[in-house]
Amino acid sequence: MPLYRKVRSHDGHVELDEMKATCVKHKELCRQFAECSREMRQNEGQLEILAETGNQLKDRHAAIKGAIAGRGHSQAAMAKLEEEVDKVDREVTIWMKELEEVNAQRIELEIRCIRLGAELKKSITSVQLASIDFDLIHKKHEKYWQRFLAEQPSSVFDEEKDSDNGSKTALSSTCPTPKVLA
């Protein structure tokens, strides 16, 4: 179903209501897209933190590997190395789970942003069409108004003196001089 569909009415109220609904929907899409962009930036920050954590874990792994390669280990040193390996192993497991979650969230966000971007492009087109239609409705209304004024007897627009205070009548003082369209 299109975001903006042209509905005809003799006075333009239906079209104006459709245009308002189109603009409201467009505003909501803009809000959703901005929120999605904010979430993408937040996700990017999470990925950067996880990358730093990954580098720290890599450095700790290299330190453990270097300590194991050394000669002459005592029982206490081996127990300490084993404890450090267990800690790093647990941290790597946690890091991998977090990375998996953040990556899955990233994929969902990218899909949502692509979908919202496509909807937003359609919405922009609909808003542009609504703007064109609004201009047409305005011109049509202006023509009707000018025809109405042109069809009125000229005595209505003449400056008449009010018998009480000598001022112009309310209609003649507020109505502009009609211009007839060709």
GROMACS .gro file of N, CA and C in nm:
model
  546
    1MET      N    1   0.084  -0.117   0.000
    1MET     CA    2   0.000   0.000   0.000
    1MET      C    3   0.089   0.124   0.000
    2PRO      N    4   0.065   0.215  -0.092
    2PRO     CA    5   0.151   0.333  -0.099
    2PRO      C    6   0.134   0.421   0.025
    3LEU      N    7   0.238   0.497   0.055
    3LEU     CA    8   0.234   0.585   0.170
    3LEU      C    9   0.139   0.702   0.146
    4TYR      N   10   0.130   0.745   0.022
    4TYR     CA   11   0.043   0.857  -0.010
    4TYR      C   12  -0.039   0.816  -0.131
    5ARG      N   13  -0.168   0.818  -0.115
    5ARG     CA   14  -0.251   0.787  -0.231
    5ARG      C   15  -0.346   0.904  -0.251
    6LYS      N   16  -0.369   0.934  -0.375
    6LYS     CA   17  -0.448   1.049  -0.410
    6LYS      C   18  -0.596   1.013  -0.402
    7VAL      N   19  -0.669   1.082  -0.319
    7VAL     CA   20  -0.812   1.063  -0.306
    7VAL      C   21  -0.876   1.195  -0.343
    8ARG      N   22  -0.978   1.190  -0.425
    8ARG     CA   23  -1.042   1.313  -0.472
    8ARG      C   24  -1.162   1.349  -0.386
    9SER      N   25  -1.171   1.475  -0.353
    9SER     CA   26  -1.291   1.527  -0.290
    9SER      C   27  -1.315   1.666  -0.349
   10HIS      N   28  -1.437   1.710  -0.343
   10HIS     CA   29  -1.468   1.838  -0.407
   10HIS      C   30  -1.409   1.957  -0.333
   11ASP      N   31  -1.388   1.947  -0.203
   11ASP     CA   32  -1.337   2.061  -0.129
   11ASP      C   33  -1.190   2.045  -0.086
   12GLY      N   34  -1.129   1.931  -0.109
   12GLY     CA   35  -0.988   1.911  -0.079
   12GLY      C   36  -0.957   1.865   0.062
   13HIS      N   37  -1.059   1.851   0.148
   13HIS     CA   38  -1.032   1.810   0.287
   13HIS      C   39  -0.976   1.668   0.295
   14VAL      N   40  -1.027   1.579   0.214
   14VAL     CA   41  -0.978   1.440   0.217
   14VAL      C   42  -0.831   1.437   0.176
   15GLU      N   43  -0.799   1.512   0.069
   15GLU     CA   44  -0.659   1.516   0.025
   15GLU      C   45  -0.569   1.575   0.133
   16LEU      N   46  -0.615   1.681   0.197
   16LEU     CA   47  -0.534   1.743   0.302
   16LEU      C   48  -0.512   1.648   0.420
   17ASP      N   49  -0.616   1.573   0.455
   17ASP     CA   50  -0.601   1.474   0.563
   17ASP      C   51  -0.500   1.367   0.525
   18GLU      N   52  -0.505   1.323   0.399
   18GLU     CA   53  -0.408   1.223   0.350
   18GLU      C   54  -0.266   1.280   0.356
   19MET      N   55  -0.253   1.406   0.316
   19MET     CA   56  -0.120   1.469   0.318
   19MET      C   57  -0.068   1.480   0.460
   20LYS      N   58  -0.154   1.516   0.553
   20LYS     CA   59  -0.113   1.524   0.694
   20LYS      C   60  -0.068   1.387   0.744
   21ALA      N   61  -0.144   1.283   0.709
   21ALA     CA   62  -0.108   1.147   0.751
   21ALA      C   63   0.027   1.106   0.690
   22THR      N   64   0.050   1.144   0.565
   22THR     CA   65   0.176   1.114   0.499
   22THR      C   66   0.292   1.183   0.571
   23CYS      N   67   0.272   1.308   0.608
   23CYS     CA   68   0.377   1.383   0.678
   23CYS      C   69   0.404   1.325   0.817
   24VAL      N   70   0.299   1.282   0.886
   24VAL     CA   71   0.316   1.221   1.018
   24VAL      C   72   0.395   1.091   1.006
   25LYS      N   73   0.360   1.011   0.905
   25LYS     CA   74   0.432   0.884   0.885
   25LYS      C   75   0.579   0.911   0.849
   26HIS      N   76   0.602   1.013   0.766
   26HIS     CA   77   0.739   1.048   0.728
   26HIS      C   78   0.820   1.092   0.850
   27LYS      N   79   0.758   1.171   0.935
   27LYS     CA   80   0.826   1.217   1.056
   27LYS      C   81   0.862   1.098   1.145
   28GLU      N   82   0.772   1.001   1.158
   28GLU     CA   83   0.798   0.882   1.238
   28GLU      C   84   0.912   0.799   1.178
   29LEU      N   85   0.914   0.786   1.045
   29LEU     CA   86   1.024   0.713   0.979
   29LEU      C   87   1.158   0.783   1.003
   30CYS      N   88   1.158   0.916   0.998
   30CYS     CA   89   1.282   0.991   1.026
   30CYS      C   90   1.329   0.965   1.169
   31ARG      N   91   1.235   0.963   1.263
   31ARG     CA   92   1.270   0.937   1.403
   31ARG      C   93   1.329   0.797   1.418
   32GLN      N   94   1.263   0.698   1.355
   32GLN     CA   95   1.311   0.560   1.364
   32GLN      C   96   1.450   0.546   1.301
   33PHE      N   97   1.471   0.613   1.187
   33PHE     CA   98   1.600   0.605   1.120
   33PHE      C   99   1.710   0.669   1.206
   34ALA      N  100   1.678   0.781   1.268
   34ALA     CA  101   1.776   0.847   1.357
   34ALA      C  102   1.808   0.757   1.476
   35GLU      N  103   1.707   0.692   1.531
   35GLU     CA  104   1.729   0.600   1.643
   35GLU      C  105   1.816   0.482   1.600
   36CYS      N  106   1.789   0.429   1.481
   36CYS     CA  107   1.868   0.317   1.429
   36CYS      C  108   2.014   0.360   1.408
   37SER      N  109   2.034   0.480   1.357
   37SER     CA  110   2.170   0.531   1.337
   37SER      C  111   2.242   0.546   1.471
   38ARG      N  112   2.170   0.593   1.572
   38ARG     CA  113   2.229   0.607   1.706
   38ARG      C  114   2.268   0.470   1.761
   39GLU      N  115   2.181   0.371   1.743
   39GLU     CA  116   2.211   0.236   1.789
   39GLU      C  117   2.330   0.177   1.714
   40MET      N  118   2.344   0.211   1.585
   40MET     CA  119   2.459   0.163   1.507
   40MET      C  120   2.589   0.221   1.564
   41ARG      N  121   2.587   0.350   1.598
   41ARG     CA  122   2.707   0.412   1.656
   41ARG      C  123   2.741   0.348   1.791
   42GLN      N  124   2.637   0.319   1.869
   42GLN     CA  125   2.658   0.254   1.999
   42GLN      C  126   2.717   0.114   1.978
   43ASN      N  127   2.665   0.042   1.880
   43ASN     CA  128   2.714  -0.092   1.849
   43ASN      C  129   2.859  -0.085   1.803
   44GLU      N  130   2.892   0.017   1.724
   44GLU     CA  131   3.030   0.035   1.679
   44GLU      C  132   3.123   0.055   1.798
   45GLY      N  133   3.077   0.131   1.897
   45GLY     CA  134   3.155   0.151   2.019
   45GLY      C  135   3.177   0.020   2.094
   46GLN      N  136   3.072  -0.063   2.100
   46GLN     CA  137   3.084  -0.193   2.166
   46GLN      C  138   3.186  -0.281   2.094
   47LEU      N  139   3.183  -0.278   1.961
   47LEU     CA  140   3.279  -0.358   1.884
   47LEU      C  141   3.422  -0.309   1.906
   48GLU      N  142   3.440  -0.178   1.919
   48GLU     CA  143   3.574  -0.124   1.946
   48GLU      C  144   3.625  -0.170   2.082
   49ILE      N  145   3.537  -0.168   2.182
   49ILE     CA  146   3.576  -0.215   2.316
   49ILE      C  147   3.612  -0.363   2.312
   50LEU      N  148   3.533  -0.442   2.240
   50LEU     CA  149   3.562  -0.585   2.229
   50LEU      C  150   3.694  -0.609   2.154
   51ALA      N  151   3.724  -0.524   2.055
   51ALA     CA  152   3.851  -0.538   1.983
   51ALA      C  153   3.969  -0.510   2.077
   52GLU      N  154   3.955  -0.407   2.161
   52GLU     CA  155   4.060  -0.378   2.259
   52GLU      C  156   4.077  -0.493   2.358
   53THR      N  157   3.965  -0.548   2.404
   53THR     CA  158   3.969  -0.662   2.496
   53THR      C  159   4.036  -0.781   2.429
   54GLY      N  160   4.005  -0.804   2.301
   54GLY     CA  161   4.067  -0.913   2.226
   54GLY      C  162   4.218  -0.896   2.217
   55ASN      N  163   4.264  -0.773   2.197
   55ASN     CA  164   4.409  -0.747   2.192
   55ASN      C  165   4.474  -0.774   2.328
   56GLN      N  166   4.405  -0.735   2.436
   56GLN     CA  167   4.459  -0.762   2.570
   56GLN      C  168   4.468  -0.912   2.595
   57LEU      N  169   4.366  -0.986   2.555
   57LEU     CA  170   4.368  -1.132   2.572
   57LEU      C  171   4.480  -1.195   2.488
   58LYS      N  172   4.502  -1.140   2.369
   58LYS     CA  173   4.609  -1.190   2.284
   58LYS      C  174   4.745  -1.165   2.350
   59ASP      N  175   4.762  -1.049   2.411
   59ASP     CA  176   4.888  -1.018   2.481
   59ASP      C  177   4.909  -1.112   2.600
   60ARG      N  178   4.802  -1.137   2.674
   60ARG     CA  179   4.813  -1.229   2.788
   60ARG      C  180   4.847  -1.370   2.741
   61HIS      N  181   4.790  -1.411   2.629
   61HIS     CA  182   4.820  -1.543   2.572
   61HIS      C  183   4.968  -1.551   2.534
   62ALA      N  184   5.017  -1.444   2.473
   62ALA     CA  185   5.159  -1.442   2.434
   62ALA      C  186   5.250  -1.449   2.557
   63ALA      N  187   5.211  -1.381   2.665
   63ALA     CA  188   5.290  -1.385   2.789
   63ALA      C  189   5.291  -1.526   2.848
   64ILE      N  190   5.176  -1.592   2.847
   64ILE     CA  191   5.168  -1.730   2.899
   64ILE      C  192   5.253  -1.823   2.812
   65LYS      N  193   5.242  -1.805   2.682
   65LYS     CA  194   5.319  -1.889   2.588
   65LYS      C  195   5.469  -1.870   2.612
   66GLY      N  196   5.511  -1.746   2.634
   66GLY     CA  197   5.653  -1.718   2.663
   66GLY      C  198   5.697  -1.780   2.795
   67ALA      N  199   5.610  -1.776   2.896
   67ALA     CA  200   5.644  -1.834   3.027
   67ALA      C  201   5.656  -1.985   3.018
   68ILE      N  202   5.571  -2.048   2.937
   68ILE     CA  203   5.577  -2.193   2.921
   68ILE      C  204   5.703  -2.234   2.846
   69ALA      N  205   5.744  -2.154   2.750
   69ALA     CA  206   5.863  -2.185   2.670
   69ALA      C  207   5.991  -2.177   2.753
   70GLY      N  208   5.988  -2.105   2.864
   70GLY     CA  209   6.106  -2.093   2.950
   70GLY      C  210   6.140  -2.227   3.015
   71ARG      N  211   6.265  -2.243   3.055
   71ARG     CA  212   6.311  -2.369   3.112
   71ARG      C  213   6.305  -2.364   3.263
   72GLY      N  214   6.300  -2.483   3.323
   72GLY     CA  215   6.310  -2.499   3.468
   72GLY      C  216   6.194  -2.440   3.544
   73HIS      N  217   6.078  -2.502   3.537
   73HIS     CA  218   5.959  -2.454   3.608
   73HIS      C  219   5.944  -2.529   3.740
   74SER      N  220   5.916  -2.455   3.843
   74SER     CA  221   5.889  -2.517   3.973
   74SER      C  222   5.741  -2.552   3.979
   75GLN      N  223   5.703  -2.629   4.078
   75GLN     CA  224   5.562  -2.668   4.095
   75GLN      C  225   5.476  -2.544   4.118
   76ALA      N  226   5.524  -2.450   4.195
   76ALA     CA  227   5.447  -2.328   4.225
   76ALA      C  228   5.429  -2.245   4.098
   77ALA      N  229   5.535  -2.234   4.017
   77ALA     CA  230   5.526  -2.158   3.892
   77ALA      C  231   5.429  -2.224   3.796
   78MET      N  232   5.433  -2.358   3.790
   78MET     CA  233   5.340  -2.431   3.701
   78MET      C  234   5.196  -2.414   3.748
   79ALA      N  235   5.173  -2.416   3.878
   79ALA     CA  236   5.037  -2.398   3.931
   79ALA      C  237   4.987  -2.257   3.899
   80LYS      N  238   5.077  -2.159   3.911
   80LYS     CA  239   5.040  -2.020   3.880
   80LYS      C  240   5.009  -2.005   3.731
   81LEU      N  241   5.089  -2.067   3.645
   81LEU     CA  242   5.064  -2.062   3.500
   81LEU      C  243   4.931  -2.130   3.466
   82GLU      N  244   4.905  -2.242   3.529
   82GLU     CA  245   4.781  -2.315   3.505
   82GLU      C  246   4.660  -2.230   3.546
   83GLU      N  247   4.673  -2.161   3.658
   83GLU     CA  248   4.566  -2.073   3.706
   83GLU      C  249   4.543  -1.957   3.607
   84GLU      N  250   4.652  -1.901   3.556
   84GLU     CA  251   4.643  -1.791   3.459
   84GLU      C  252   4.579  -1.840   3.329
   85VAL      N  253   4.615  -1.960   3.284
   85VAL     CA  254   4.556  -2.018   3.163
   85VAL      C  255   4.405  -2.035   3.182
   86ASP      N  256   4.362  -2.083   3.298
   86ASP     CA  257   4.218  -2.099   3.326
   86ASP      C  258   4.146  -1.965   3.323
   87LYS      N  259   4.207  -1.861   3.382
   87LYS     CA  260   4.146  -1.728   3.383
   87LYS      C  261   4.129  -1.675   3.239
   88VAL      N  262   4.236  -1.687   3.162
   88VAL     CA  263   4.232  -1.639   3.023
   88VAL      C  264   4.129  -1.719   2.944
   89ASP      N  265   4.122  -1.849   2.967
   89ASP     CA  266   4.025  -1.934   2.897
   89ASP      C  267   3.882  -1.888   2.927
   90ARG      N  268   3.851  -1.862   3.055
   90ARG     CA  269   3.717  -1.814   3.092
   90ARG      C  270   3.688  -1.678   3.029
   91GLU      N  271   3.786  -1.589   3.032
   91GLU     CA  272   3.768  -1.456   2.973
   91GLU      C  273   3.748  -1.462   2.822
   92VAL      N  274   3.820  -1.554   2.756
   92VAL     CA  275   3.803  -1.571   2.611
   92VAL      C  276   3.663  -1.623   2.580
   93THR      N  277   3.614  -1.716   2.661
   93THR     CA  278   3.478  -1.770   2.642
   93THR      C  279   3.374  -1.658   2.656
   94ILE      N  280   3.389  -1.577   2.760
   94ILE     CA  281   3.297  -1.464   2.781
   94ILE      C  282   3.308  -1.365   2.665
   95TRP      N  283   3.431  -1.335   2.624
   95TRP     CA  284   3.455  -1.241   2.515
   95TRP      C  285   3.391  -1.289   2.386
   96MET      N  286   3.403  -1.419   2.358
   96MET     CA  287   3.344  -1.473   2.235
   96MET      C  288   3.192  -1.465   2.237
   97LYS      N  289   3.130  -1.491   2.353
   97LYS     CA  290   2.984  -1.480   2.364
   97LYS      C  291   2.939  -1.336   2.342
   98GLU      N  292   3.010  -1.243   2.405
   98GLU     CA  293   2.976  -1.101   2.388
   98GLU      C  294   2.994  -1.058   2.243
   99LEU      N  295   3.102  -1.102   2.182
   99LEU     CA  296   3.127  -1.068   2.042
   99LEU      C  297   3.017  -1.123   1.952
  100GLU      N  298   2.975  -1.245   1.979
  100GLU     CA  299   2.867  -1.307   1.901
  100GLU      C  300   2.737  -1.227   1.915
  101GLU      N  301   2.705  -1.187   2.039
  101GLU     CA  302   2.582  -1.110   2.063
  101GLU      C  303   2.587  -0.974   1.995
  102VAL      N  304   2.699  -0.904   2.009
  102VAL     CA  305   2.712  -0.771   1.950
  102VAL      C  306   2.711  -0.781   1.797
  103ASN      N  307   2.773  -0.884   1.743
  103ASN     CA  308   2.774  -0.903   1.598
  103ASN      C  309   2.634  -0.935   1.546
  104ALA      N  310   2.560  -1.020   1.618
  104ALA     CA  311   2.422  -1.052   1.577
  104ALA      C  312   2.335  -0.926   1.582
  105GLN      N  313   2.355  -0.847   1.687
  105GLN     CA  314   2.281  -0.721   1.699
  105GLN      C  315   2.318  -0.627   1.584
  106ARG      N  316   2.443  -0.626   1.546
  106ARG     CA  317   2.491  -0.541   1.436
  106ARG      C  318   2.422  -0.579   1.305
  107ILE      N  319   2.411  -0.708   1.281
  107ILE     CA  320   2.346  -0.755   1.158
  107ILE      C  321   2.200  -0.712   1.156
  108GLU      N  322   2.130  -0.728   1.269
  108GLU     CA  323   1.990  -0.685   1.278
  108GLU      C  324   1.976  -0.535   1.255
  109LEU      N  325   2.067  -0.457   1.314
  109LEU     CA  326   2.063  -0.312   1.297
  109LEU      C  327   2.087  -0.272   1.152
  110GLU      N  328   2.183  -0.337   1.087
  110GLU     CA  329   2.211  -0.305   0.947
  110GLU      C  330   2.090  -0.336   0.859
  111ILE      N  331   2.025  -0.450   0.884
  111ILE     CA  332   1.905  -0.485   0.807
  111ILE      C  333   1.795  -0.383   0.832
  112ARG      N  334   1.775  -0.347   0.959
  112ARG     CA  335   1.671  -0.249   0.993
  112ARG      C  336   1.701  -0.113   0.930
  113CYS      N  337   1.827  -0.070   0.932
  113CYS     CA  338   1.863   0.058   0.871
  113CYS      C  339   1.841   0.057   0.720
  114ILE      N  340   1.873  -0.054   0.657
  114ILE     CA  341   1.851  -0.065   0.512
  114ILE      C  342   1.702  -0.058   0.481
  115ARG      N  343   1.621  -0.132   0.558
  115ARG     CA  344   1.476  -0.131   0.538
  115ARG      C  345   1.419   0.009   0.561
  116LEU      N  346   1.461   0.073   0.671
  116LEU     CA  347   1.412   0.208   0.701
  116LEU      C  348   1.457   0.308   0.595
  117GLY      N  349   1.579   0.291   0.546
  117GLY     CA  350   1.629   0.380   0.441
  117GLY      C  351   1.545   0.370   0.315
  118ALA      N  352   1.508   0.247   0.278
  118ALA     CA  353   1.423   0.228   0.160
  118ALA      C  354   1.284   0.288   0.183
  119GLU      N  355   1.227   0.266   0.301
  119GLU     CA  356   1.096   0.323   0.333
  119GLU      C  357   1.103   0.475   0.335
  120LEU      N  358   1.213   0.527   0.385
  120LEU     CA  359   1.230   0.672   0.392
  120LEU      C  360   1.239   0.733   0.252
  121LYS      N  361   1.307   0.665   0.159
  121LYS     CA  362   1.313   0.715   0.021
  121LYS      C  363   1.174   0.719  -0.041
  122LYS      N  364   1.095   0.613  -0.019
  122LYS     CA  365   0.957   0.613  -0.070
  122LYS      C  366   0.877   0.724  -0.005
  123SER      N  367   0.898   0.743   0.123
  123SER     CA  368   0.825   0.846   0.197
  123SER      C  369   0.861   0.986   0.146
  124ILE      N  370   0.987   1.008   0.117
  124ILE     CA  371   1.029   1.138   0.063
  124ILE      C  372   0.957   1.165  -0.068
  125THR      N  373   0.948   1.064  -0.153
  125THR     CA  374   0.876   1.078  -0.279
  125THR      C  375   0.729   1.111  -0.253
  126SER      N  376   0.669   1.042  -0.157
  126SER     CA  377   0.529   1.067  -0.123
  126SER      C  378   0.509   1.208  -0.069
  127VAL      N  379   0.601   1.255   0.012
  127VAL     CA  380   0.591   1.391   0.065
  127VAL      C  381   0.605   1.493  -0.048
  128GLN      N  382   0.694   1.465  -0.142
  128GLN     CA  383   0.710   1.555  -0.257
  128GLN      C  384   0.582   1.558  -0.340
  129LEU      N  385   0.521   1.441  -0.362
  129LEU     CA  386   0.394   1.436  -0.435
  129LEU      C  387   0.285   1.510  -0.359
  130ALA      N  388   0.282   1.493  -0.229
  130ALA     CA  389   0.182   1.562  -0.147
  130ALA      C  390   0.201   1.713  -0.156
  131SER      N  391   0.325   1.757  -0.160
  131SER     CA  392   0.353   1.900  -0.171
  131SER      C  393   0.304   1.955  -0.305
  132ILE      N  394   0.326   1.878  -0.411
  132ILE     CA  395   0.277   1.919  -0.543
  132ILE      C  396   0.125   1.924  -0.541
  133ASP      N  397   0.062   1.821  -0.485
  133ASP     CA  398  -0.084   1.819  -0.476
  133ASP      C  399  -0.137   1.934  -0.391
  134PHE      N  400  -0.066   1.967  -0.285
  134PHE     CA  401  -0.108   2.079  -0.201
  134PHE      C  402  -0.107   2.208  -0.282
  135ASP      N  403  -0.002   2.227  -0.361
  135ASP     CA  404   0.004   2.346  -0.447
  135ASP      C  405  -0.112   2.349  -0.545
  136LEU      N  406  -0.144   2.232  -0.602
  136LEU     CA  407  -0.257   2.226  -0.696
  136LEU      C  408  -0.389   2.256  -0.627
  137ILE      N  409  -0.408   2.202  -0.507
  137ILE     CA  410  -0.531   2.229  -0.432
  137ILE      C  411  -0.539   2.377  -0.399
  138HIS      N  412  -0.427   2.436  -0.361
  138HIS     CA  413  -0.424   2.578  -0.329
  138HIS      C  414  -0.462   2.662  -0.452
  139LYS      N  415  -0.404   2.629  -0.567
  139LYS     CA  416  -0.435   2.703  -0.690
  139LYS      C  417  -0.582   2.685  -0.728
  140LYS      N  418  -0.632   2.562  -0.712
  140LYS     CA  419  -0.773   2.535  -0.743
  140LYS      C  420  -0.863   2.617  -0.651
  141HIS      N  421  -0.829   2.620  -0.524
  141HIS     CA  422  -0.908   2.699  -0.428
  141HIS      C  423  -0.903   2.847  -0.465
  142GLU      N  424  -0.786   2.894  -0.503
  142GLU     CA  425  -0.771   3.034  -0.542
  142GLU      C  426  -0.858   3.067  -0.663
  143LYS      N  427  -0.861   2.975  -0.762
  143LYS     CA  428  -0.945   2.996  -0.880
  143LYS      C  429  -1.092   3.004  -0.842
  144TYR      N  430  -1.135   2.908  -0.758
  144TYR     CA  431  -1.276   2.910  -0.715
  144TYR      C  432  -1.308   3.040  -0.643
  145TRP      N  433  -1.220   3.085  -0.556
  145TRP     CA  434  -1.242   3.208  -0.481
  145TRP      C  435  -1.249   3.328  -0.575
  146GLN      N  436  -1.159   3.333  -0.672
  146GLN     CA  437  -1.159   3.445  -0.766
  146GLN      C  438  -1.285   3.442  -0.853
  147ARG      N  439  -1.328   3.323  -0.895
  147ARG     CA  440  -1.453   3.313  -0.972
  147ARG      C  441  -1.571   3.360  -0.889
  148PHE      N  442  -1.572   3.318  -0.762
  148PHE     CA  443  -1.680   3.359  -0.673
  148PHE      C  444  -1.685   3.511  -0.662
  149LEU      N  445  -1.569   3.570  -0.642
  149LEU     CA  446  -1.564   3.715  -0.628
  149LEU      C  447  -1.602   3.785  -0.758
  150ALA      N  448  -1.561   3.726  -0.871
  150ALA     CA  449  -1.592   3.787  -1.001
  150ALA      C  450  -1.742   3.779  -1.032
  151GLU      N  451  -1.809   3.677  -0.982
  151GLU     CA  452  -1.951   3.659  -1.010
  151GLU      C  453  -2.041   3.743  -0.919
  152GLN      N  454  -1.985   3.802  -0.816
  152GLN     CA  455  -2.065   3.884  -0.724
  152GLN      C  456  -2.100   4.016  -0.792
  153PRO      N  457  -2.217   4.068  -0.760
  153PRO     CA  458  -2.253   4.199  -0.818
  153PRO      C  459  -2.153   4.304  -0.772
  154SER      N  460  -2.125   4.395  -0.859
  154SER     CA  461  -2.025   4.497  -0.828
  154SER      C  462  -2.067   4.586  -0.713
  155SER      N  463  -2.194   4.596  -0.686
  155SER     CA  464  -2.241   4.682  -0.577
  155SER      C  465  -2.195   4.630  -0.440
  156VAL      N  466  -2.170   4.501  -0.429
  156VAL     CA  467  -2.124   4.444  -0.303
  156VAL      C  468  -1.986   4.496  -0.269
  157PHE      N  469  -1.904   4.520  -0.372
  157PHE     CA  470  -1.766   4.562  -0.350
  157PHE      C  471  -1.747   4.712  -0.352
  158ASP      N  472  -1.851   4.784  -0.389
  158ASP     CA  473  -1.840   4.930  -0.390
  158ASP      C  474  -1.831   4.980  -0.248
  159GLU      N  475  -1.763   5.088  -0.234
  159GLU     CA  476  -1.753   5.148  -0.101
  159GLU      C  477  -1.885   5.219  -0.073
  160GLU      N  478  -1.958   5.165   0.020
  160GLU     CA  479  -2.085   5.225   0.058
  160GLU      C  480  -2.070   5.285   0.196
  161LYS      N  481  -2.134   5.391   0.215
  161LYS     CA  482  -2.132   5.455   0.346
  161LYS      C  483  -2.236   5.390   0.434
  162ASP      N  484  -2.193   5.357   0.551
  162ASP     CA  485  -2.285   5.302   0.649
  162ASP      C  486  -2.365   5.418   0.705
  163SER      N  487  -2.492   5.401   0.718
  163SER     CA  488  -2.577   5.512   0.761
  163SER      C  489  -2.547   5.556   0.904
  164ASP      N  490  -2.497   5.466   0.987
  164ASP     CA  491  -2.474   5.502   1.127
  164ASP      C  492  -2.346   5.581   1.148
  165ASN      N  493  -2.231   5.531   1.099
  165ASN     CA  494  -2.105   5.598   1.131
  165ASN      C  495  -2.025   5.643   1.010
  166GLY      N  496  -2.072   5.622   0.894
  166GLY     CA  497  -2.004   5.671   0.775
  166GLY      C  498  -1.882   5.591   0.736
  167SER      N  499  -1.865   5.467   0.784
  167SER     CA  500  -1.750   5.384   0.748
  167SER      C  501  -1.790   5.285   0.639
  168LYS      N  502  -1.689   5.215   0.587
  168LYS     CA  503  -1.714   5.114   0.484
  168LYS      C  504  -1.788   4.997   0.546
  169THR      N  505  -1.860   4.922   0.464
  169THR     CA  506  -1.926   4.803   0.514
  169THR      C  507  -1.820   4.698   0.542
  170ALA      N  508  -1.855   4.602   0.623
  170ALA     CA  509  -1.759   4.499   0.663
  170ALA      C  510  -1.709   4.421   0.543
  171LEU      N  511  -1.798   4.387   0.449
  171LEU     CA  512  -1.758   4.306   0.334
  171LEU      C  513  -1.667   4.385   0.242
  172SER      N  514  -1.701   4.506   0.213
  172SER     CA  515  -1.620   4.583   0.119
  172SER      C  516  -1.484   4.620   0.177
  173SER      N  517  -1.474   4.627   0.308
  173SER     CA  518  -1.344   4.662   0.367
  173SER      C  519  -1.252   4.542   0.381
  174THR      N  520  -1.306   4.420   0.380
  174THR     CA  521  -1.221   4.302   0.400
  174THR      C  522  -1.195   4.224   0.273
  175CYS      N  523  -1.275   4.239   0.170
  175CYS     CA  524  -1.258   4.162   0.047
  175CYS      C  525  -1.166   4.235  -0.048
  176PRO      N  526  -1.072   4.165  -0.107
  176PRO     CA  527  -0.985   4.228  -0.205
  176PRO      C  528  -1.058   4.246  -0.338
  177THR      N  529  -1.005   4.328  -0.422
  177THR     CA  530  -1.063   4.346  -0.554
  177THR      C  531  -1.042   4.218  -0.632
  178PRO      N  532  -1.148   4.163  -0.692
  178PRO     CA  533  -1.133   4.035  -0.762
  178PRO      C  534  -1.049   4.049  -0.888
  179LYS      N  535  -0.972   3.944  -0.916
  179LYS     CA  536  -0.895   3.935  -1.039
  179LYS      C  537  -0.949   3.816  -1.115
  180VAL      N  538  -0.985   3.837  -1.238
  180VAL     CA  539  -1.044   3.731  -1.318
  180VAL      C  540  -0.932   3.660  -1.394
  181LEU      N  541  -0.931   3.527  -1.383
  181LEU     CA  542  -0.832   3.448  -1.456
  181LEU      C  543  -0.880   3.425  -1.597
  182ALA      N  544  -0.791   3.422  -1.689
  182ALA     CA  545  -0.827   3.401  -1.829
  182ALA      C  546  -0.851   3.255  -1.856
   0.00000   0.00000   0.00000
